PDB file of C-alpha atoms and ligand atoms in Angstrom:
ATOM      1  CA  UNK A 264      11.128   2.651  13.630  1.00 47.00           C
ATOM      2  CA  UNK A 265      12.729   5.299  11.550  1.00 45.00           C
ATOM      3  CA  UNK A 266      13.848   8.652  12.634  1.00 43.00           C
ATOM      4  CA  UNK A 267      12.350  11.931  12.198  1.00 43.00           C
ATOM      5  CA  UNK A 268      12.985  14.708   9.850  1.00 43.00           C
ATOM      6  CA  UNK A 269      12.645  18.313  12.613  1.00 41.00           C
ATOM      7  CA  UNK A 270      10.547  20.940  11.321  1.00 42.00           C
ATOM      8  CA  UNK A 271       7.417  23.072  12.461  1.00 43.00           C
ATOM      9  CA  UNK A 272       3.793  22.038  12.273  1.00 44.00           C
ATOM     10  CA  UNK A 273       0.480  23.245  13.202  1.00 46.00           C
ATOM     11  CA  UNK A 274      -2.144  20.182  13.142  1.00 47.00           C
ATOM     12  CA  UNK A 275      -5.029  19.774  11.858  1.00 48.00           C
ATOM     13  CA  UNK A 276      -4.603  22.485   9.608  1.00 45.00           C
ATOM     14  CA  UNK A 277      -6.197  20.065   6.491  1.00 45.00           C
ATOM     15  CA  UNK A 278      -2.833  20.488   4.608  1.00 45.00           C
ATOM     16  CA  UNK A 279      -1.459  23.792   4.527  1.00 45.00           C
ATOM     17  CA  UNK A 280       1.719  21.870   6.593  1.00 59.00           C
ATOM     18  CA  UNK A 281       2.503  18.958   6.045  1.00 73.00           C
ATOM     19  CA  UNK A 282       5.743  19.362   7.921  1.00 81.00           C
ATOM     20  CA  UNK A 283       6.143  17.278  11.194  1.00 81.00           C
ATOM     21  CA  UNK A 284       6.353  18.430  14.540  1.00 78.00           C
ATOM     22  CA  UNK A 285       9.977  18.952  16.068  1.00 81.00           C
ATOM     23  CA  UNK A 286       8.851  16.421  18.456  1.00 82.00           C
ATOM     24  CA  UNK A 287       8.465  13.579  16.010  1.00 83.00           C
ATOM     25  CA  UNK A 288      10.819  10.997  17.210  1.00 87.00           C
ATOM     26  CA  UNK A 289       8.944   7.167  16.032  1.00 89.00           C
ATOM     27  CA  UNK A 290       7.689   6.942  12.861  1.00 93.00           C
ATOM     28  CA  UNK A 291       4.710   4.252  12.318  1.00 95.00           C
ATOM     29  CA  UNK A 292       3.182   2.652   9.224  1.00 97.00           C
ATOM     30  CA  UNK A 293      -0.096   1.284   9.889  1.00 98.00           C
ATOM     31  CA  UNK A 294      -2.472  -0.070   8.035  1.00 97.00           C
ATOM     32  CA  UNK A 295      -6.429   0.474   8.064  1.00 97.00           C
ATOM     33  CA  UNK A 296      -8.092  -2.529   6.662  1.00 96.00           C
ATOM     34  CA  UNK A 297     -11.536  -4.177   6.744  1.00 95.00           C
ATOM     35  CA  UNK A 298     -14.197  -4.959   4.454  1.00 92.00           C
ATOM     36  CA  UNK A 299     -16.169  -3.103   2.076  1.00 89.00           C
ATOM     37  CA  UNK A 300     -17.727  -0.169   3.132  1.00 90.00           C
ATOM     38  CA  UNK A 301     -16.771  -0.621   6.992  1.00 93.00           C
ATOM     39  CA  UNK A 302     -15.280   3.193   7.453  1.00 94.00           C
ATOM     40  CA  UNK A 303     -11.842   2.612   6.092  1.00 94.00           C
ATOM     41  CA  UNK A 304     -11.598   5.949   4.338  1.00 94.00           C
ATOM     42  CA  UNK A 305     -14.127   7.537   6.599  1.00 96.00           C
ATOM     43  CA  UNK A 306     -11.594   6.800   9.796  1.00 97.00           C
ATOM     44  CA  UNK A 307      -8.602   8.220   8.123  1.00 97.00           C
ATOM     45  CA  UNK A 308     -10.410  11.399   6.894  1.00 96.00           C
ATOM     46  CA  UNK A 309     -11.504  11.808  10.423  1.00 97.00           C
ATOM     47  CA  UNK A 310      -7.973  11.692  12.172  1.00 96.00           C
ATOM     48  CA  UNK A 311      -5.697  13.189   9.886  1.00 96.00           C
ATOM     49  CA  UNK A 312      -3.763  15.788  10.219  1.00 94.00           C
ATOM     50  CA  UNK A 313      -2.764  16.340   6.598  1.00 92.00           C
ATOM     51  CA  UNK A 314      -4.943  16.307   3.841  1.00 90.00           C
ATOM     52  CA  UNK A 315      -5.984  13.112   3.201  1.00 88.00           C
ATOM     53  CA  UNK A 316      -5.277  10.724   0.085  1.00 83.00           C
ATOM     54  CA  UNK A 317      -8.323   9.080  -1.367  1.00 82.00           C
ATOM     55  CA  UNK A 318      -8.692   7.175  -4.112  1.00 79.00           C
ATOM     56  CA  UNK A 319     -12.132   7.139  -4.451  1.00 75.00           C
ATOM     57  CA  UNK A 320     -14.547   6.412  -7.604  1.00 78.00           C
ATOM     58  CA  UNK A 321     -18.131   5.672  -8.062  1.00 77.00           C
ATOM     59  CA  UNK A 322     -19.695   2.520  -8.023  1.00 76.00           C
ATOM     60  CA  UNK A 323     -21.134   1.644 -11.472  1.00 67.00           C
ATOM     61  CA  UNK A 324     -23.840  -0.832 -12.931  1.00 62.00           C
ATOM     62  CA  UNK A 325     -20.857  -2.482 -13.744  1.00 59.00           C
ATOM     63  CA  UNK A 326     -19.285  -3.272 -11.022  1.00 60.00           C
ATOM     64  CA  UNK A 327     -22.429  -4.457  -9.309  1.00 58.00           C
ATOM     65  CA  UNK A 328     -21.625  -7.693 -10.878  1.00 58.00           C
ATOM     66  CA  UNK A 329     -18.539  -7.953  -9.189  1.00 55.00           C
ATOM     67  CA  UNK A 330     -19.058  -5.908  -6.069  1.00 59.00           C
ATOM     68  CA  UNK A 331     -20.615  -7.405  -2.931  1.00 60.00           C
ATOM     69  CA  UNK A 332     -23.391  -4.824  -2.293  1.00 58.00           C
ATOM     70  CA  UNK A 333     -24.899  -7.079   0.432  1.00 58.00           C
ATOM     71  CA  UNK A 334     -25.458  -4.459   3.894  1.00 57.00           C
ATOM     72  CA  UNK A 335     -24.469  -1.527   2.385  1.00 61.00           C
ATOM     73  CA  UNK A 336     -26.458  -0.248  -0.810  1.00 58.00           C
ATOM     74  CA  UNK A 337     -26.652   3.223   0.029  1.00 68.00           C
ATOM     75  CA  UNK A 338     -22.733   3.651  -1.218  1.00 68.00           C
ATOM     76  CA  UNK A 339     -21.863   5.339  -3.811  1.00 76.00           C
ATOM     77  CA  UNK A 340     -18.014   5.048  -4.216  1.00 81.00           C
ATOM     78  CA  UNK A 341     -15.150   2.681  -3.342  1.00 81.00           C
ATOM     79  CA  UNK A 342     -11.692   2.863  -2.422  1.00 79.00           C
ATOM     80  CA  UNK A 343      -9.608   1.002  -5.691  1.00 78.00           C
ATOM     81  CA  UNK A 344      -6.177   2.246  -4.142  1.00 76.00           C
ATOM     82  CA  UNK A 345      -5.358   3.160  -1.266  1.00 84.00           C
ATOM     83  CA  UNK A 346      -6.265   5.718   1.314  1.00 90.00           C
ATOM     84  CA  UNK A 347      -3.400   7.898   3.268  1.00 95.00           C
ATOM     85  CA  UNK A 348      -2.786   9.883   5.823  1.00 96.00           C
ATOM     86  CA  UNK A 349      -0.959  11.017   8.883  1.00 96.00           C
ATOM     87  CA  UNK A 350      -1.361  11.407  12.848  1.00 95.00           C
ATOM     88  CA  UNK A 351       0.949  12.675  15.380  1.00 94.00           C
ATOM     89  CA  UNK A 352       0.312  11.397  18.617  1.00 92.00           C
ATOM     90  CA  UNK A 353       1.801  12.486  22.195  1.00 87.00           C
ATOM     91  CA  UNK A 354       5.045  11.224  22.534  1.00 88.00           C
ATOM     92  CA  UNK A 355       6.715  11.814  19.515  1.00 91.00           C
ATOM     93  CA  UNK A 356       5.157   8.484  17.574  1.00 93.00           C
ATOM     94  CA  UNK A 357       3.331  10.101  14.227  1.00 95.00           C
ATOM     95  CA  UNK A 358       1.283   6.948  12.489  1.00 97.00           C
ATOM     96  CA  UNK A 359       1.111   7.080   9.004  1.00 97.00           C
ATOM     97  CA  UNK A 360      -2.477   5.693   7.793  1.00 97.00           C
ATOM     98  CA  UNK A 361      -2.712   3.494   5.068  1.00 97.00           C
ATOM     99  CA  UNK A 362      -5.868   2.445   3.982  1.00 95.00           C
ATOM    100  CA  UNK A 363      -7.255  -0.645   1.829  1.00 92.00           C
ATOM    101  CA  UNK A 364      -9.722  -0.998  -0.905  1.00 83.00           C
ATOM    102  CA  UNK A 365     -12.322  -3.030   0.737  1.00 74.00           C
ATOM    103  CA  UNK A 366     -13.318  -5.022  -2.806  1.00 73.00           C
ATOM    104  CA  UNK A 367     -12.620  -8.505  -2.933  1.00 75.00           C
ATOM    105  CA  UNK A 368     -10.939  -7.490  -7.169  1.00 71.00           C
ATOM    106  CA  UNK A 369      -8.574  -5.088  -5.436  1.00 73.00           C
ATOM    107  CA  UNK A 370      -7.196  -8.259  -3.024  1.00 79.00           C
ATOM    108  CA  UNK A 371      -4.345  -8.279  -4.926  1.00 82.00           C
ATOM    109  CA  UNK A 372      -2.883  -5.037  -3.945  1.00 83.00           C
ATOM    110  CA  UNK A 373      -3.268  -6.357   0.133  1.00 86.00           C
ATOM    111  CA  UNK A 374       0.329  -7.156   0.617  1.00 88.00           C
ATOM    112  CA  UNK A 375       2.094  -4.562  -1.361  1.00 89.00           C
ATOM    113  CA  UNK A 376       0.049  -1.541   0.509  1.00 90.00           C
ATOM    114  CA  UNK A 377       0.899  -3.644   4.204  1.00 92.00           C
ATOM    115  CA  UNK A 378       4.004  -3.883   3.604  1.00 93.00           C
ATOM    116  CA  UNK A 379       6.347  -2.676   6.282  1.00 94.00           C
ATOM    117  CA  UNK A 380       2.805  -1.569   8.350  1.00 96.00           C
ATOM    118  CA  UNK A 381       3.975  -2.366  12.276  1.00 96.00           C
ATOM    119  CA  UNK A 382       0.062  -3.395  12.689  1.00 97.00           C
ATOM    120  CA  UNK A 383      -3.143  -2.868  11.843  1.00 97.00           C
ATOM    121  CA  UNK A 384      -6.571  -1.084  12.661  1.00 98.00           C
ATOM    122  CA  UNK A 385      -9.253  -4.382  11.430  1.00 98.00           C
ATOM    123  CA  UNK A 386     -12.540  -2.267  10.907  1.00 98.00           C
ATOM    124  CA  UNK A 387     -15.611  -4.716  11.433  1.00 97.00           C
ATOM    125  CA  UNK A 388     -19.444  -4.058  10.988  1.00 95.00           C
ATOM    126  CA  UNK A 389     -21.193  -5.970  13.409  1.00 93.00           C
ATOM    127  CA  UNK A 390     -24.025  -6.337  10.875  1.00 93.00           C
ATOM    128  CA  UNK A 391     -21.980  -7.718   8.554  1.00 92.00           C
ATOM    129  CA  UNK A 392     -19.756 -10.130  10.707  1.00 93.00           C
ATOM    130  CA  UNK A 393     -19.012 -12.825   8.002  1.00 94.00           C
ATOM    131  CA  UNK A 394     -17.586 -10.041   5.619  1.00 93.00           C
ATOM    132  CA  UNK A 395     -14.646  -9.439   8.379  1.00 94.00           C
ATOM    133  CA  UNK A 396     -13.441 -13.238   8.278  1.00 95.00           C
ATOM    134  CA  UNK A 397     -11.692 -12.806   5.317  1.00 92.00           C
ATOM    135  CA  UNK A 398      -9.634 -10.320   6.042  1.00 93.00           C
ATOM    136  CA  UNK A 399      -8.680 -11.238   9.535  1.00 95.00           C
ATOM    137  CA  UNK A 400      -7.609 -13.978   8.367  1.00 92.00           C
ATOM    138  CA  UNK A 401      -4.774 -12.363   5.752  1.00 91.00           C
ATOM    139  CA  UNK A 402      -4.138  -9.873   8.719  1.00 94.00           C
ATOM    140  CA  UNK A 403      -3.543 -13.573  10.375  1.00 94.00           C
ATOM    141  CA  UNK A 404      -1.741 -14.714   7.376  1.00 91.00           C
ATOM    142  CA  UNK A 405       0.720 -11.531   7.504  1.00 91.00           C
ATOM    143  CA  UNK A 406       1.776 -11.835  10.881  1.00 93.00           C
ATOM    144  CA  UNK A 407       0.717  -8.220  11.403  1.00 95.00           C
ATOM    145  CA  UNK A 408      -0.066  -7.327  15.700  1.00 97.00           C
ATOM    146  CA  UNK A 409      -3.313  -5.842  15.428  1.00 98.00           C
ATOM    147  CA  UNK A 410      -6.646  -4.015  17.164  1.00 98.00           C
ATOM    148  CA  UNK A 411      -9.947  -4.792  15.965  1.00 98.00           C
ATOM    149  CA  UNK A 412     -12.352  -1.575  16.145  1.00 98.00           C
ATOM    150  CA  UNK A 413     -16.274  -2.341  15.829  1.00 97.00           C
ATOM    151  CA  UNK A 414     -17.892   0.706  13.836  1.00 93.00           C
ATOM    152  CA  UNK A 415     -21.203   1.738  14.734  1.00 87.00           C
ATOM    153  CA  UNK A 416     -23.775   2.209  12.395  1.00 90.00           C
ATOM    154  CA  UNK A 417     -27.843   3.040  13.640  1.00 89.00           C
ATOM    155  CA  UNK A 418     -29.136  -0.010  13.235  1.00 88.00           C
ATOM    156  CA  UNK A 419     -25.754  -2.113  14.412  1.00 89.00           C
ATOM    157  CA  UNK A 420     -27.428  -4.866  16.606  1.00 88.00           C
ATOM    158  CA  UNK A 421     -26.729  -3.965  20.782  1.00 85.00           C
ATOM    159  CA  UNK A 422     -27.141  -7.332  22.393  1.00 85.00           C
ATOM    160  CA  UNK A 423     -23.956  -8.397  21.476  1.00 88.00           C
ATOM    161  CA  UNK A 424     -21.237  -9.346  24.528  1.00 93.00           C
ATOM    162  CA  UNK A 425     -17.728  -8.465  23.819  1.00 94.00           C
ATOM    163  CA  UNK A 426     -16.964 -12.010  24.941  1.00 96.00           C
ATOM    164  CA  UNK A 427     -19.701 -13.021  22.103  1.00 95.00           C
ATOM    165  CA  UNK A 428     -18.428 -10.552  19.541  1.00 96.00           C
ATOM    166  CA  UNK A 429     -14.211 -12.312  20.697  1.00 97.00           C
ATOM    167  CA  UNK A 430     -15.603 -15.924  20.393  1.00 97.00           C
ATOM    168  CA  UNK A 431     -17.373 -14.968  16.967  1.00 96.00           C
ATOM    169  CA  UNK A 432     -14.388 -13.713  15.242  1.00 97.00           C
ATOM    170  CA  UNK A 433     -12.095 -15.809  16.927  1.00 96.00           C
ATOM    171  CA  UNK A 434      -9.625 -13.469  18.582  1.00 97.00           C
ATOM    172  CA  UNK A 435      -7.042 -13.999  21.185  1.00 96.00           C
ATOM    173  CA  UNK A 436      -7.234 -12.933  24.534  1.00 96.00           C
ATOM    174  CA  UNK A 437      -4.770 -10.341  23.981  1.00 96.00           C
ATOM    175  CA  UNK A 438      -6.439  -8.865  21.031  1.00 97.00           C
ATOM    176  CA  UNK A 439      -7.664  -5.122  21.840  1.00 98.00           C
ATOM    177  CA  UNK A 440     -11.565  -4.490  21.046  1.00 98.00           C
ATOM    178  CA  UNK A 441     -13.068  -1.187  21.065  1.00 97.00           C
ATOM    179  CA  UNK A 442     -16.104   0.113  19.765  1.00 96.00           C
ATOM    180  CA  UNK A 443     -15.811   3.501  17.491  1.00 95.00           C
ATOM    181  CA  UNK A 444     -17.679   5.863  14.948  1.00 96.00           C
ATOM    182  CA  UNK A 445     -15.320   6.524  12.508  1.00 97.00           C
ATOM    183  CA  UNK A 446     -17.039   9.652  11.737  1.00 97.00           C
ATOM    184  CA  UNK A 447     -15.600  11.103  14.913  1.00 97.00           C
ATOM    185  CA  UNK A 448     -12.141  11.791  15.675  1.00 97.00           C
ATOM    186  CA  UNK A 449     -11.856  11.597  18.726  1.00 97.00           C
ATOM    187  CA  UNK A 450     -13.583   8.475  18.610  1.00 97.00           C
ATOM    188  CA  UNK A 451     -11.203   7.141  15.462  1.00 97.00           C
ATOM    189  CA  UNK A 452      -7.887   8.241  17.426  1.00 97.00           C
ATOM    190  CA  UNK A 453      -9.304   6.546  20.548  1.00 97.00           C
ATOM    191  CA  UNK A 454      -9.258   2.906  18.288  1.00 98.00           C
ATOM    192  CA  UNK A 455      -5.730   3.780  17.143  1.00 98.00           C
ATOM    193  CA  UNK A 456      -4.410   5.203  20.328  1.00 97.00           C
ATOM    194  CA  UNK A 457      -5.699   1.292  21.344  1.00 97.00           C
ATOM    195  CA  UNK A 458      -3.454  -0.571  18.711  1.00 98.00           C
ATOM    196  CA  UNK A 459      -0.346   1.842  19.663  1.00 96.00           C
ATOM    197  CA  UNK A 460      -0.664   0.775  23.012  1.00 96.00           C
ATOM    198  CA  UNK A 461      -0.855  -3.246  22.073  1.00 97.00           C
ATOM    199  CA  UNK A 462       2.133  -2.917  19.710  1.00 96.00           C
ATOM    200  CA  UNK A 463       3.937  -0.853  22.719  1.00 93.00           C
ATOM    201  CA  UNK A 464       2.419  -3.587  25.269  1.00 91.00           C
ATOM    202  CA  UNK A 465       2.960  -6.906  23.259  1.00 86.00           C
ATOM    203  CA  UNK A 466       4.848  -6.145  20.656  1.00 80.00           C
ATOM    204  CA  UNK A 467       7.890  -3.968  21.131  1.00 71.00           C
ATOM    205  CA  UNK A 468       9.904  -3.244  18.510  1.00 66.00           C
ATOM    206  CA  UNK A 469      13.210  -5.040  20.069  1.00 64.00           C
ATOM    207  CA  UNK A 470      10.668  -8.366  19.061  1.00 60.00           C
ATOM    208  CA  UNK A 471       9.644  -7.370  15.856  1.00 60.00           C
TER     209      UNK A 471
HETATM  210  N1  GTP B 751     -22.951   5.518  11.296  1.00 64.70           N
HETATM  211  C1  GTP B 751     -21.721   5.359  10.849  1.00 64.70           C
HETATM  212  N2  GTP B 751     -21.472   5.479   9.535  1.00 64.70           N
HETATM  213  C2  GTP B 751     -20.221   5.289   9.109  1.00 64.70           C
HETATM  214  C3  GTP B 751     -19.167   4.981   9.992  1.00 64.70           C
HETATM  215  N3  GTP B 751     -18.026   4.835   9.285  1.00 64.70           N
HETATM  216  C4  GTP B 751     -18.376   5.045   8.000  1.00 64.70           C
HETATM  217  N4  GTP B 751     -19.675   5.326   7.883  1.00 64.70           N
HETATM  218  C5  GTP B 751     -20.405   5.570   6.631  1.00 64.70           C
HETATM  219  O1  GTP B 751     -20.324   4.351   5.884  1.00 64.70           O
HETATM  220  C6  GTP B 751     -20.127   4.618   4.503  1.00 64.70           C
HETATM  221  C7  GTP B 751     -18.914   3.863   3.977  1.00 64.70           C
HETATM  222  O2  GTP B 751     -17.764   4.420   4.532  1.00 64.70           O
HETATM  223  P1  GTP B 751     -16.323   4.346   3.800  1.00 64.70           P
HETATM  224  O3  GTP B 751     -15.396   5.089   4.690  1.00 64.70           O
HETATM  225  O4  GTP B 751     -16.396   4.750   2.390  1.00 64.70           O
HETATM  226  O5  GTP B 751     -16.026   2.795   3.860  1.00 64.70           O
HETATM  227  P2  GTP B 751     -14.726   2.048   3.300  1.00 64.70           P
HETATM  228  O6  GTP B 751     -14.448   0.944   4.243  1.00 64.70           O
HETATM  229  O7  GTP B 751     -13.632   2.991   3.010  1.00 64.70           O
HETATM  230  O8  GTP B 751     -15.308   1.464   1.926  1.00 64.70           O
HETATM  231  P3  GTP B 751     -14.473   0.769   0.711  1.00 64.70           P
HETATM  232  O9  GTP B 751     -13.242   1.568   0.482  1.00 64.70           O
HETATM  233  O10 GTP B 751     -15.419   0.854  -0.458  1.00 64.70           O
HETATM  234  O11 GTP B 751     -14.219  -0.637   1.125  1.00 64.70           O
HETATM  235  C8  GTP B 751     -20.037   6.132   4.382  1.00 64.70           C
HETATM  236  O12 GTP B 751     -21.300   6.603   3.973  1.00 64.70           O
HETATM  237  C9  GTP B 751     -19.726   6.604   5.770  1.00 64.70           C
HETATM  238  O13 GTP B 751     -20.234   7.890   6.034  1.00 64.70           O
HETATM  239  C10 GTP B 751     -19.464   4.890  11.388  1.00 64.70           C
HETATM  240  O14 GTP B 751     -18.603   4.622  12.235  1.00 64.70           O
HETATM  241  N5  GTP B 751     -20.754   5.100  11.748  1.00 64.70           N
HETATM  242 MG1   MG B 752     -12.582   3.262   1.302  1.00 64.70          MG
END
């Protein structure tokens, strides 16, 4: 992990400091990935502490050739960059956010925005549990530790077991699950605060 730069900062001011706290001391990359429309951009708006980055556009006629629209019609805009921002957490470790485009056409810009990410957030709909498989399996593929949050939308089905919802996307043991509305923050930093705790737990950087 890299070291800090010391200055002042009062969070969650939206942006008017972007400085980091004196107490920064571990400096994280992660990466917030998941299919389309899961809450990406949504989850990193709600936690951080700078102004976020979005890269947002609208979805056009277009695109609805291309674009799997399948569970989530209502949306009007996608991610075709990247989404950033930052979080300092207790302890000194601030995680830097990045964010994926969701779109199967942006797939080519995966490894180039995960690189040097110490894990990764994996955003699933349980709706939409198919759509997740694919990008599990490049979060597989990279090597990358990682925490698998479940967002919650209304009409999310409820009779799902964790053990049902583990088998069905095939995850280790190991492999933190927690529910979250990435709407909220506390809700959002509780799914990150999860990961942190895995890479601390299982992956330490003295391994990595
Ligand atoms: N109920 C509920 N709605 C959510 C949640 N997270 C996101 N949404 C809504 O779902 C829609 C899509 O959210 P985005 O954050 O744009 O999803 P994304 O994963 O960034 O989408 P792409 O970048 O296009 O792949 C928005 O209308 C959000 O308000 C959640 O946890 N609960
Ligand atoms: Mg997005």
């Amino acid at each position: 992990m890299a070291s800090a730069t010391s200055s002042t900062v009062d969070p969650r001011t939206g942006g008017a400091d972007v400085h980091l706290p004196d107490s920064a001391r571990d400096l994280v990359k992660i990466l917030v990935t998941g299919p389309f429309g899961v809450g990406k951009t949504t989850l990193i708006r709600s936690v951080s502490e700078i102004r976020p980055l979005h890269t947002e556009e609208q979805l056009t006629e277009a695109s609805a050739q291309v674009d799997d629209l399948a569970g989530v019609r209502d949306k009007s805009t996608t991610t075709v960059a990247i989404d950033f921002g930052r979080i300092s957490l207790p302890g000194g470790i601030v995680l830097y956010l990045f964010g994926t485009p969701g779109q199967e056409r942006f797939r080519p810009l995966w490894d180039d925005v995960a690189y040097g990410a110490l894990g990764a957030l994996v955003l699933v709909d349980t709706r939409r549990i198919d759509a997740s498989f694919d990008v599990l399996g490049l979060v597989e593929e990279s090597g990358l530790p990682y925490a698998v949050a479940f967002n919650t939308f209304p009409d999310s089905p409820r009779h799902h077991t964790a053990g049902q919802l583990r088998a069905a996307l095939d995850l280790e043991p190991t492999t933190p699950m927690v529910t979250c509305d990435a709407r909220e923050t506390d809700s959002s930093l509780d799914a990150l605060l999860a990961l942190v705790q895995h890479l601390i737990d299982h992956h330490p950087p003295e391994n990595r």
